[in-house]
Each structure stands twice: as C-alpha cells, then as structure tokens.
Tab-separated table of C-alpha atoms in Angstrom:
chain	number	residue	atom	x	y	z
A	1	MET	CA	117.612	93.169	97.216
A	2	ILE	CA	119.841	92.563	94.236
A	3	ALA	CA	120.030	93.835	90.706
A	4	SER	CA	117.999	91.626	88.453
A	5	ARG	CA	116.367	91.380	85.055
A	6	ALA	CA	113.772	88.835	86.178
A	7	ARG	CA	110.287	89.929	87.146
A	8	PRO	CA	108.788	88.210	90.201
A	9	ALA	CA	105.276	86.820	90.213
A	10	PRO	CA	102.652	89.376	91.274
A	11	CYS	CA	102.247	89.677	95.018
A	12	PRO	CA	99.156	91.724	95.878
A	13	PHE	CA	98.821	93.366	99.283
A	14	THR	CA	95.688	91.522	100.325
A	15	ASP	CA	95.874	88.150	98.579
A	16	ARG	CA	96.907	85.778	101.380
A	17	SER	CA	97.672	82.960	98.923
A	18	HIS	CA	100.939	84.684	97.962
A	19	PRO	CA	104.113	84.581	100.056
A	20	MET	CA	105.545	87.829	101.279
A	21	SER	CA	108.246	89.309	100.225
A	22	ARG	CA	106.855	92.007	97.923
A	23	PHE	CA	109.322	92.723	95.156
A	24	ALA	CA	109.293	95.530	92.630
A	25	ASN	CA	111.583	96.088	89.675
A	26	ILE	CA	112.789	99.697	89.687
A	27	SER	CA	114.538	101.180	86.633
A	28	LEU	CA	116.556	104.396	86.439
A	29	VAL	CA	117.869	106.137	83.314
A	30	ASN	CA	120.885	108.455	83.566
A	31	PHE	CA	120.754	109.443	79.923
A	32	PRO	CA	123.099	111.883	78.154
A	33	THR	CA	121.668	115.220	77.131
A	34	LEU	CA	121.389	116.778	73.717
A	35	PRO	CA	123.039	120.187	73.150
A	36	PRO	CA	120.714	123.124	73.945
A	37	ASP	CA	121.011	124.381	70.356
A	38	GLU	CA	120.180	120.984	68.819
A	39	PRO	CA	117.436	121.447	66.191
A	40	GLY	CA	114.217	119.770	67.325
A	41	ARG	CA	115.807	119.097	70.696
A	42	LEU	CA	112.592	118.542	72.672
A	43	GLN	CA	111.090	116.046	70.236
A	44	LYS	CA	114.378	114.157	69.916
A	45	THR	CA	114.646	114.051	73.715
A	46	LEU	CA	111.094	112.749	74.076
A	47	ASP	CA	111.697	110.113	71.402
A	48	ARG	CA	114.754	108.961	73.310
A	49	MET	CA	112.902	108.915	76.631
A	50	CYS	CA	110.070	106.851	75.146
A	51	ALA	CA	112.667	104.407	73.816
A	52	TYR	CA	114.056	104.100	77.357
A	53	VAL	CA	110.553	103.316	78.638
A	54	ALA	CA	110.438	100.494	76.091
A	55	ASP	CA	113.852	99.300	77.306
A	56	ALA	CA	112.581	99.312	80.907
A	57	ALA	CA	109.601	97.236	79.828
A	58	GLN	CA	112.041	94.689	78.385
A	59	GLU	CA	113.629	94.608	81.856
A	60	GLN	CA	110.174	93.721	83.230
A	61	SER	CA	110.190	96.915	85.287
A	62	ASP	CA	107.315	98.146	87.390
A	63	ILE	CA	108.491	101.758	87.275
A	64	VAL	CA	111.109	103.788	85.398
A	65	ALA	CA	112.415	107.207	86.452
A	66	PHE	CA	114.356	109.969	84.712
A	67	PRO	CA	116.649	112.756	86.036
A	68	GLU	CA	115.546	116.185	87.212
A	69	ILE	CA	114.024	118.410	84.488
A	70	CYS	CA	114.433	115.512	82.078
A	71	ASN	CA	113.068	117.240	78.989
A	72	CYS	CA	115.497	120.178	78.928
A	73	LEU	CA	118.607	119.296	80.935
A	74	ASP	CA	121.409	121.870	80.732
A	75	THR	CA	119.119	124.639	79.518
A	76	ALA	CA	120.341	127.956	80.937
A	77	ASP	CA	116.905	128.783	82.380
A	78	PRO	CA	114.669	125.672	82.471
A	79	SER	CA	111.736	127.767	83.656
A	80	ASP	CA	111.590	129.249	80.135
A	81	VAL	CA	110.429	125.872	78.832
A	82	ALA	CA	107.731	125.246	81.439
A	83	GLU	CA	104.812	123.162	80.187
A	84	PRO	CA	101.289	122.475	81.423
A	85	LEU	CA	100.571	118.979	82.680
A	86	ASP	CA	98.889	118.210	79.371
A	87	GLY	CA	101.881	119.514	77.395
A	88	PRO	CA	104.107	117.518	75.029
A	89	THR	CA	106.386	115.937	77.655
A	90	VAL	CA	103.762	114.426	79.950
A	91	THR	CA	101.628	113.499	76.943
A	92	ALA	CA	104.483	111.574	75.288
A	93	LEU	CA	105.489	109.774	78.482
A	94	SER	CA	101.856	108.960	79.289
A	95	GLN	CA	101.485	107.299	75.901
A	96	ALA	CA	104.674	105.298	76.494
A	97	ALA	CA	103.541	104.270	79.984
A	98	ARG	CA	100.189	103.099	78.633
A	99	GLN	CA	101.769	101.241	75.724
A	100	HIS	CA	104.231	99.363	77.938
A	101	GLU	CA	102.057	99.133	81.083
A	102	LEU	CA	104.502	100.499	83.627
A	103	TYR	CA	104.778	103.529	85.875
A	104	VAL	CA	106.934	106.469	84.769
A	105	VAL	CA	108.449	109.276	86.864
A	106	CYS	CA	108.702	112.311	84.586
A	107	PRO	CA	110.472	115.359	86.103
A	108	LEU	CA	109.953	118.716	84.382
A	109	VAL	CA	109.072	122.364	85.003
A	110	VAL	CA	105.286	122.711	85.063
A	111	SER	CA	103.242	125.869	84.567
A	112	GLU	CA	100.097	126.027	86.706
A	113	ASP	CA	97.810	128.997	87.359
A	114	GLY	CA	100.468	131.491	86.312
A	115	ARG	CA	103.158	129.871	88.474
A	116	ARG	CA	106.050	127.575	87.609
A	117	TYR	CA	107.053	124.561	89.672
A	118	ASN	CA	109.944	122.105	89.449
A	119	CYS	CA	107.907	118.882	89.434
A	120	ALA	CA	108.116	115.131	89.279
A	121	VAL	CA	104.990	113.635	87.718
A	122	LEU	CA	104.081	110.030	88.508
A	123	ILE	CA	102.323	108.451	85.529
A	124	GLY	CA	100.403	105.186	85.944
A	125	ARG	CA	100.334	102.006	83.884
A	126	LYS	CA	97.281	103.241	81.968
A	127	GLY	CA	98.897	106.581	81.168
A	128	GLU	CA	96.993	108.475	83.842
A	129	ILE	CA	98.595	111.039	86.165
A	130	VAL	CA	98.760	109.336	89.567
A	131	GLY	CA	100.181	112.397	91.294
A	132	VAL	CA	102.529	115.366	91.135
A	133	TYR	CA	105.325	116.305	93.527
A	134	ARG	CA	106.448	119.952	93.537
A	135	LYS	CA	110.004	120.580	94.700
A	136	ASN	CA	109.799	121.967	98.238
A	137	PHE	CA	113.211	123.623	98.302
A	138	PRO	CA	114.244	125.163	94.976
A	139	THR	CA	117.773	126.557	94.897
A	140	HIS	CA	118.435	130.307	95.055
A	141	GLY	CA	118.936	130.248	91.298
A	142	GLU	CA	115.559	128.617	90.751
A	143	LEU	CA	113.833	131.075	93.058
A	144	ALA	CA	115.453	133.942	91.168
A	145	ASP	CA	114.134	132.407	87.934
A	146	GLY	CA	110.606	132.424	89.304
A	147	ILE	CA	110.194	128.817	90.434
A	148	THR	CA	107.543	128.558	93.180
A	149	PRO	CA	108.285	126.165	96.088
A	150	GLY	CA	105.946	123.272	96.778
A	151	ILE	CA	104.612	122.757	100.290
A	152	GLU	CA	103.520	119.100	100.374
A	153	THR	CA	105.260	115.697	100.528
A	154	PRO	CA	102.645	113.332	99.073
A	155	VAL	CA	103.064	109.575	98.910
A	156	PHE	CA	101.240	107.737	96.138
A	157	GLU	CA	99.654	104.274	96.184
A	158	THR	CA	100.771	102.034	93.329
A	159	ASP	CA	100.026	98.381	92.681
A	160	PHE	CA	103.456	97.441	94.064
A	161	GLY	CA	103.829	99.788	97.042
A	162	ARG	CA	103.782	103.327	98.424
A	163	VAL	CA	105.974	105.681	96.372
A	164	GLY	CA	107.206	109.114	97.403
A	165	LEU	CA	109.118	111.632	95.316
A	166	CYS	CA	111.565	114.422	96.084
A	167	ILE	CA	113.907	116.426	93.888
A	168	CYS	CA	117.610	117.328	94.077
A	169	PHE	CA	118.146	120.122	96.668
A	170	ASP	CA	115.294	118.706	98.795
A	171	LEU	CA	117.726	116.063	100.068
A	172	ASN	CA	119.372	118.722	102.249
A	173	TYR	CA	116.185	119.337	104.208
A	174	TRP	CA	115.107	117.050	107.045
A	175	GLU	CA	111.489	118.185	106.862
A	176	VAL	CA	111.070	116.762	103.353
A	177	GLY	CA	112.270	113.309	104.396
A	178	SER	CA	110.237	113.543	107.590
A	179	GLY	CA	107.095	114.347	105.610
A	180	LEU	CA	107.634	111.355	103.324
A	181	CYS	CA	108.245	109.219	106.410
A	182	GLN	CA	105.061	110.420	108.117
A	183	ASN	CA	103.138	109.600	104.944
A	184	ARG	CA	104.546	106.048	105.117
A	185	ALA	CA	106.628	105.919	101.932
A	186	GLU	CA	108.198	102.543	101.150
A	187	LEU	CA	110.205	103.757	98.159
A	188	VAL	CA	111.388	107.318	97.516
A	189	ILE	CA	112.566	108.168	94.009
A	190	TRP	CA	114.931	111.143	93.870
A	191	PRO	CA	115.521	112.755	90.450
A	192	SER	CA	118.486	115.067	90.783
A	193	MET	CA	121.429	116.948	89.305
A	194	TRP	CA	123.923	115.428	91.765
A	195	ALA	CA	124.619	111.969	93.173
A	196	GLY	CA	123.424	112.330	96.778
A	197	GLY	CA	126.253	110.280	98.286
A	198	ARG	CA	125.994	109.320	101.954
A	199	MET	CA	122.899	111.450	102.462
A	200	LEU	CA	120.880	108.770	100.669
A	201	SER	CA	121.902	106.255	103.325
A	202	LYS	CA	121.149	108.709	106.129
A	203	TRP	CA	117.646	109.318	104.842
A	204	ALA	CA	116.976	105.599	104.342
A	205	MET	CA	118.055	104.703	107.882
A	206	GLU	CA	116.354	107.616	109.628
A	207	PHE	CA	113.095	107.536	107.706
A	208	GLY	CA	112.753	103.824	106.943
A	209	PHE	CA	112.300	103.748	103.177
A	210	ASN	CA	114.240	102.484	100.166
A	211	MET	CA	115.750	105.142	97.904
A	212	ALA	CA	116.347	105.279	94.157
A	213	ALA	CA	118.482	108.226	93.001
A	214	VAL	CA	118.802	109.188	89.346
A	215	TRP	CA	120.808	111.930	87.655
A	216	LYS	CA	122.417	112.159	84.251
A	217	GLU	CA	125.756	110.702	85.418
A	218	GLN	CA	124.743	107.950	87.869
A	219	SER	CA	121.930	105.745	89.154
A	220	THR	CA	121.959	104.522	92.779
A	221	PHE	CA	119.737	102.254	94.883
A	222	VAL	CA	119.817	102.192	98.710
A	223	ASP	CA	117.819	99.829	100.950
A	224	VAL	CA	115.943	100.587	104.196
A	225	ALA	CA	119.090	99.898	106.218
A	226	GLY	CA	121.045	102.538	104.285
A	227	ARG	CA	123.082	99.984	102.346
A	228	GLU	CA	123.949	100.649	98.727
A	229	ILE	CA	122.369	97.946	96.588
A	230	LEU	CA	123.636	99.134	93.241
A	231	ALA	CA	125.349	102.206	91.781
A	232	VAL	CA	126.061	102.544	88.065
A	233	LYS	CA	127.836	105.471	86.435
A	234	ARG	CA	127.247	106.461	82.842
A	235	GLU	CA	130.237	106.064	80.578
A	236	ALA	CA	131.792	109.452	79.819
A	237	ARG	CA	132.000	108.546	76.136
A	238	ASP	CA	128.968	106.714	74.888
A	239	ARG	CA	129.348	106.138	71.150
A	240	THR	CA	125.736	105.058	70.788
A	241	GLY	CA	124.426	108.209	72.459
A	242	ARG	CA	122.318	105.974	74.704
A	243	SER	CA	122.676	104.812	78.278
A	244	PRO	CA	121.721	101.449	79.734
A	245	VAL	CA	118.579	101.206	81.806
A	246	VAL	CA	119.719	100.326	85.338
A	247	THR	CA	117.288	98.015	87.132
A	248	ALA	CA	117.198	96.719	90.697
A	249	ARG	CA	114.779	94.228	92.232
A	250	ILE	CA	113.818	95.558	95.660
A	251	ASP	CA	111.743	93.970	98.418
A	252	LEU	CA	109.380	96.722	99.565
A	253	ASP	CA	108.094	94.575	102.431
A	254	ARG	CA	111.344	94.879	104.420
A	255	ARG	CA	111.244	97.037	107.543
A	256	LEU	CA	113.952	98.495	109.793
A	257	LEU	CA	113.580	97.916	113.539
A	258	HIS	CA	115.471	99.018	116.638
A	259	PRO	CA	116.248	96.172	119.061
A	260	ASP	CA	114.831	98.041	122.069
A	261	TYR	CA	111.429	96.670	123.141
A	262	ASN	CA	111.226	94.335	120.127
A	263	LEU	CA	113.242	91.244	121.052
A	264	GLU	CA	110.666	89.595	123.336
A	265	ASN	CA	107.933	90.222	120.797
A	266	LEU	CA	110.089	88.662	118.086
A	267	LYS	CA	110.486	85.563	120.250
A	268	ALA	CA	106.698	85.379	120.541
A	269	LEU	CA	106.383	85.678	116.759
A	270	PHE	CA	108.770	82.787	116.116
A	271	LYS	CA	107.109	80.701	118.825
A	272	ARG	CA	103.688	81.078	117.197
A	273	HIS	CA	104.615	80.937	113.506
A	274	GLY	CA	107.824	78.901	113.561
A	275	PRO	CA	111.549	79.684	113.184
A	276	THR	CA	111.286	80.588	109.492
A	277	ALA	CA	108.351	82.991	109.894
A	278	ALA	CA	110.458	86.096	109.339
A	279	PHE	CA	113.749	87.204	107.864
A	280	THR	CA	115.876	89.031	110.436
A	281	GLN	CA	119.343	90.490	110.000
A	282	TRP	CA	121.162	92.105	112.905
A	283	LEU	CA	123.349	95.072	111.908
A	284	LYS	CA	125.428	95.353	115.045
A	285	GLN	CA	127.412	98.497	114.279
A	286	ASP	CA	124.271	100.400	113.310
A	287	CYS	CA	122.180	98.894	116.139
A	288	HIS	CA	119.475	98.112	113.585
A	289	LEU	CA	117.485	95.003	112.738
A	290	VAL	CA	116.237	94.327	109.199
A	291	PHE	CA	112.915	92.479	109.315
A	292	GLY	CA	110.709	90.851	106.694
A	293	SER	CA	107.748	88.482	106.807
A	294	GLN	CA	108.143	84.980	105.386
A	295	VAL	CA	104.657	83.851	106.383
A	296	PRO	CA	102.650	83.137	103.197
A	297	GLY	CA	100.123	85.886	102.566
A	298	VAL	CA	101.069	87.895	105.659
A	299	SER	CA	102.945	91.164	105.214
A	300	SER	CA	105.656	92.526	107.482
A	301	ASP	CA	103.283	95.283	108.591
A	302	GLN	CA	100.675	92.685	109.562
A	303	LEU	CA	103.205	90.793	111.682
A	304	ILE	CA	104.409	94.059	113.211
A	305	GLU	CA	100.844	94.908	114.212
A	306	GLU	CA	100.034	91.400	115.436
A	307	PHE	CA	103.028	91.187	117.762
A	308	GLY	CA	103.370	94.821	118.784
A	309	LEU	CA	106.700	95.311	117.032
A	310	GLU	CA	107.891	98.862	116.407
A	311	THR	CA	109.689	100.090	113.310
A	312	MET	CA	112.730	102.308	113.632
A	313	ARG	CA	110.893	105.370	112.350
A	314	ASP	CA	107.983	104.828	114.751
A	315	TYR	CA	110.398	104.260	117.634
A	316	LEU	CA	112.247	107.505	116.905
A	317	ALA	CA	108.939	109.370	116.620
A	318	ARG	CA	107.800	107.980	119.982
A	319	VAL	CA	111.049	108.998	121.686
A	320	ARG	CA	110.682	112.482	120.198
A	321	ARG	CA	107.105	112.776	121.500
A	322	ASP	CA	108.068	111.499	124.947
A	323	ARG	CA	111.011	113.899	125.112
A	324	LYS	CA	108.784	116.818	124.214
A	325	ALA	CA	106.233	115.786	126.841
A	326	ALA	CA	108.952	115.498	129.482
A	327	LEU	CA	110.252	118.964	128.662
A	328	ALA	CA	106.744	120.404	128.723
A	329	ALA	CA	106.130	118.853	132.139
A	330	ALA	CA	109.197	120.597	133.529
A	331	ALA	CA	109.770	124.330	133.688
A	332	GLU	CA	110.142	125.466	130.081
A	333	PRO	CA	113.868	125.757	129.359
A	334	VAL	CA	115.424	128.809	127.809
A	335	TYR	CA	118.462	128.183	125.613
A	336	ALA	CA	121.635	130.231	125.604
A	337	ASN	CA	120.452	132.001	122.453
A	338	GLY	CA	117.273	133.077	124.220
A	339	GLN	CA	114.945	130.690	122.389
A	340	THR	CA	112.311	128.739	124.262
A	341	LEU	CA	111.237	125.173	123.532
A	342	ALA	CA	108.254	126.357	121.506
A	343	GLN	CA	110.579	128.360	119.258
A	344	ASP	CA	113.011	125.531	118.652
A	345	GLY	CA	111.282	124.124	115.596
A	346	GLU	CA	109.745	120.878	114.485
A	347	ARG	CA	112.733	118.682	115.272
A	348	ILE	CA	112.133	118.872	119.033
C-alpha cells in the first residue's frame, strides 16, 4: 500500500488465473480555487478539473476525486449554484471520464425535484453516472441555506472494488460509517472542507475500509488498519495555479481481523495451502491482524469464507448482537437518565 505511478495488471474478481492482491490506483486533487468574482469562473474551473482528469490518466489511475462542492468552492452560498445531474459540471466531467476511461468523483450541489442536496456523483469509465451520494449530515449553515439531508449510505460496484462516498461533516457521525460498513465498502472516498485527522484512522479501523480524503489543502490515504499511507499538502503559493495529482496504489483485498477465534482457523489455512498462502501482519498495540490472500485466483474474502475467519467489523457486529440479546434476556435495565434499552439508540 504505497504511493506509486505504476498501474498493476488487471485483477478481476472472478478470474482465478490472476493472483490476489487486488490493487487500485486512487488519485486525489486538492486544487486551488478561483476567486468568486472571476469572470467565467465555472467554465475555467471545469476546464481545470478536466485537465486534472487527464493528469490522473497519465498516472494510470482507476479513479480520481475532487474536494467538496468542487465547482464553486468558497462561494458564499453554494446552494445558489445548484445544478441538475445533467448540468454543465457533471456533463463536463462525464466527457472527461469517458475520454480517459477512468472513474471520477464529482462533488457538487444538485437540484432534484425542487430540493437541493450536497452530493458526490460517481461517474464511470464510459461517462455514465454509476451512483449519487447525498450528504447525510449537512451543517447548520447548509440546512439554513436550504440543503436537504440525504438518508442513504450506498456503496457502488466498480471494476476494481466496492466504493462508498461520504462528505465532510458526515465524518462526525457514526451512523454514516456504520452504514457504509454494513454495505461492505472496501474504499470510502471523503470529499471535504477539512482534513479529517485522526478520525480517518478511527473510521478505517472500526469499519474495515480504506479511506481517501480530499480537500483543497491536503490529500490523505489511510489503510484498513488505520495507518496513514500518504498525506500531501498543497503548496500555499503555487505559481502555476495548478496542484499535483496525488496518487496511491492500494490493495483493496486486504482485510482487518481480530485475533480472537481466528488463530486456529489461520493455522488450518496455512496447513492446507502452504506457509505463503496469505499475508498476515500482527499489530500488537492495536490488537489487530492485517490479512490478505496470496493464493493465485483466490480472494481474501474467499479464504475467509472457506476457513471460517471473521473480519474485525463482523466480529464487532456479532459482539454487539450478542450483547443486545443478553440484555434482552435479562430484566430490561433502566439507566440513570430514565432511558430503557429500547430507547438507547442504534449503537446498543
């Protein structure tokens, strides 16, 4: 999981002739904004964004992502420049995606059925809209400006893995990460207006996905174990007016395990397939185990299923279910604040 400019050979999910790992090249663009009063600002911004897509293609990227509300950053009220999904921004980025045959994450304010949403649009290699994420937790300022909250945490199938999206303030809310986890995201791309810091690592460890965070000042990649792979800040003074495309090569087949109940099954795996059948890395202080298949044509998930291994996120979910069942079997507790178990929310 290192920064790289080299593109790996294709590694389809189901073609057993290919070795697993399953790498993807992920590019982020923390580009400087144009002044709000710049004449022709939107078209100049779109021209610049399309040029960045071309740069990402030169990096052999599978996907490139831009910061939150990428087409009108620093506008006093971004909701005033809301566009339909077939408006100029998505249209321009769709053409660039099709021309260069890569996925593009395009965040903008979208107008739909008389409502406005802060969105991240995933565009496919052929320029089609793969899916749309609507920010679940707009800020108070956004709500006051008429932004409608989204209610779903979709995860989208791509030809390199399962991609989820969330936006900026969403990172503060456990239920967003939990929804992406339940929908089995392998990579979550987070367009934002702040860096995210240690919360990126917390989400990665708790929910078991890689994270790619992009805002106008910094791009950051975090692996499934919560370790920072790469973080690049934009130079405060960029004479060219352009930022570098920051690319990391990430293995989306890696999984995070807890040692409990897995060690004997791992021994059985190595006994059957040999000592080099899987990559394992013990993170003692975190009490985590990073796991990845090295059996040609067999994914980590296939080995996990074959040998009854349990990922960290599935283990935590099982403990949560068992705890809830144990509490339900006993007399229902009443907390000091008067709440009962049923009122205590989804985290129980």
